[in-house]
């Protein structure tokens, strides 16, 4: 190809936009879109946290009035005391927001969008318009979800899993099951479409837009994680969409996909349905749902690998094993959905298969864990805030993973299912571990995104309170579960066998208050540093990957039209004979090669 | 700086072609000379890659719906097989024909109909094929619309017989599957119309890519339709 043609090819993305709207609102720039995703998730996580604090308050002091709540929700919480239904609606929106609009957006849509193109040396995503669309569809999805709070009947009660028949039969099943549940389904449908568009973009970008020399096995593990997460999303989300369409038809068009005959709900017999199977929904939902938990956690694994290696000043231990472990986790993740359904009366043989497959995921997970520890081992560790959160991630991943091994035994799970043991498990591994991944990534990449440093002192304060806090909140939940405390109950004070546990619940609630409040430190640090933080150098962490070769924040087309050339893998730390103790991916072969 | 990983760094330093032995070839093969190092992927390749991957979620969507179909049918005793309109056979023929015409358009749009240089640099041929391509694309579009109209008519016939969405699980699935297919085909029609507009005056590389990419999608929706027919015939 003649030179001229090559340079043309080089700017496939788009020209720098002029005007506020094209620049910041309907922007095509992956960095702006990534930032939009990040702030959407940040807003969502604070909504989610407020809801969870309200829930914890009610669980422990069910009769006490919450100031102001009465005015916000006159029917659900007259006088500030919430009804059980209102509690369930908070729980549903909490779970849905956290899983979809926080854990699925920030790590992938946020950091992935921002850094994947830069880390592979591209000017933008492969399809910038699709990228913009996918953000704005997500945004509408969030609005639709939150709208459920203000429509008549309020938000739905059926949890983030929306099991039928509760979710399928409408208003008769409870206040939020009318319009609220319909909005929930629409919101999730929008979300799935947006996620599929996003995933497509990530995959094509990674395959087609890598800079010269950036072979697959030189990709930073962050890129691998985003890439594999995108593949999971591509395979999983449309299954949820299919389930959502069928559920919507059951509600609106009188079909019976999920609704069985002879249902009696609230003393009313449902006559116009027959033959449907609620378990069919569970299969479809969890076929999506289990991969979804990996969609939430894999990008965190990528970021943590990057951060551990950087701050231990050592190459990541077992790069290839890390890549294959990511693939293994992604692959096995599609074979295990039945472990959410051990209680459904499935054949013990199926249960056995699902159980074995589930434990098999432990193998690649353990490989990753050992490699992280191997990376830290004997390293020259710098305990930055990002590093602390990355180590915290590993800790939480191990804790949550261990309780998962218990739940993977059908015989044990039959006892633990729908108890607080499960709540403890998934919060540890999916909730907080992934959140720690997001925090680690935020502290790590903030200097690149804003050209300023976050305050390390506040960062460490934030880390320690949060780290101790989440263990204080979620460890006792395992104990509650062992004793038999059921989940999705709005209060426990009425059950004699749970009375002795009231103190544990109080402890959890207080820990939750403190932990939630500590997040203000993070917020303050974030916003203060955006405007007032110390100026950052181009590469403050002495990291090797491509984003650290461009100015902070990176210019519109990342590399000024000259794509970098890559000569190394992403983890060349502690390089003997190198001038610094690391080699950037763009450093041409120098001293060490001469020795050869 | 103690380390427990083997000292393998020196051996690792290689040129820009990467060290994975081409197993994960990044498509930018060729020597590692300076000139090549700055070669970027063709801007159009992403559309090929994109369309192939875009088929994945669509496959999953239909897999989910059709496994729900099989499961729902096997689980219950309320399933009544339905007699679906013979019109569907005609519609299928139309859809198959549209794939054929699109394939003709695609072939006519390929580089061998365009300006091309032989090894020696002499021009082989140079004549505008755009009108032919246009004609076949328009035919395809017409057939696509005809198929959609036919599907609509088939629904009308069912409704006239009193077979509605909620009449029986078999009819529910019939409507859901055909509607999902129709929506996707409608997307194909829109895309193809856009590509046709692009090829209206001249056939540029982007237009050619458009025809190919739309073609992949179109044939795929054709295959999905045949799959659905088989499903409906074999598990009525
Ligand atoms: C301050 C931190 C948090 C607290 C105190 C908290 C508390 C709670 C409580 C009380 C429930 C209801 C349990 C039940 O009745 O069954 C719940 C459910 C849930 N939470 Fe959290 N949560 C927190 C953070 C998170 C995060 C970060 C996530 C992100 C994934 C998350 C995801 C979920 C999910 C998926 C459910 C289940 C909802 C359902 O069953 O539909 N939570 N949480
Ligand atoms: Cu699972």
PDB file of C-alpha atoms in Angstrom, chain A residues 139 260 332 482 518 545 552:
ATOM      1  CA  UNK A 139     -28.554   5.908  30.252  1.00  0.00           C
ATOM      2  CA  UNK A 260     -48.589 -22.362  35.385  1.00  0.00           C
ATOM      3  CA  UNK A 332     -16.783 -22.788  32.270  1.00  0.00           C
ATOM      4  CA  UNK A 482     -25.522 -21.001  58.823  1.00  0.00           C
ATOM      5  CA  UNK A 518     -16.553   6.554  54.523  1.00  0.00           C
ATOM      6  CA  UNK A 545       1.758   0.143  28.861  1.00  0.00           C
ATOM      7  CA  UNK A 552      -2.577  13.233  30.556  1.00  0.00           C
TER       8      UNK A 552
END
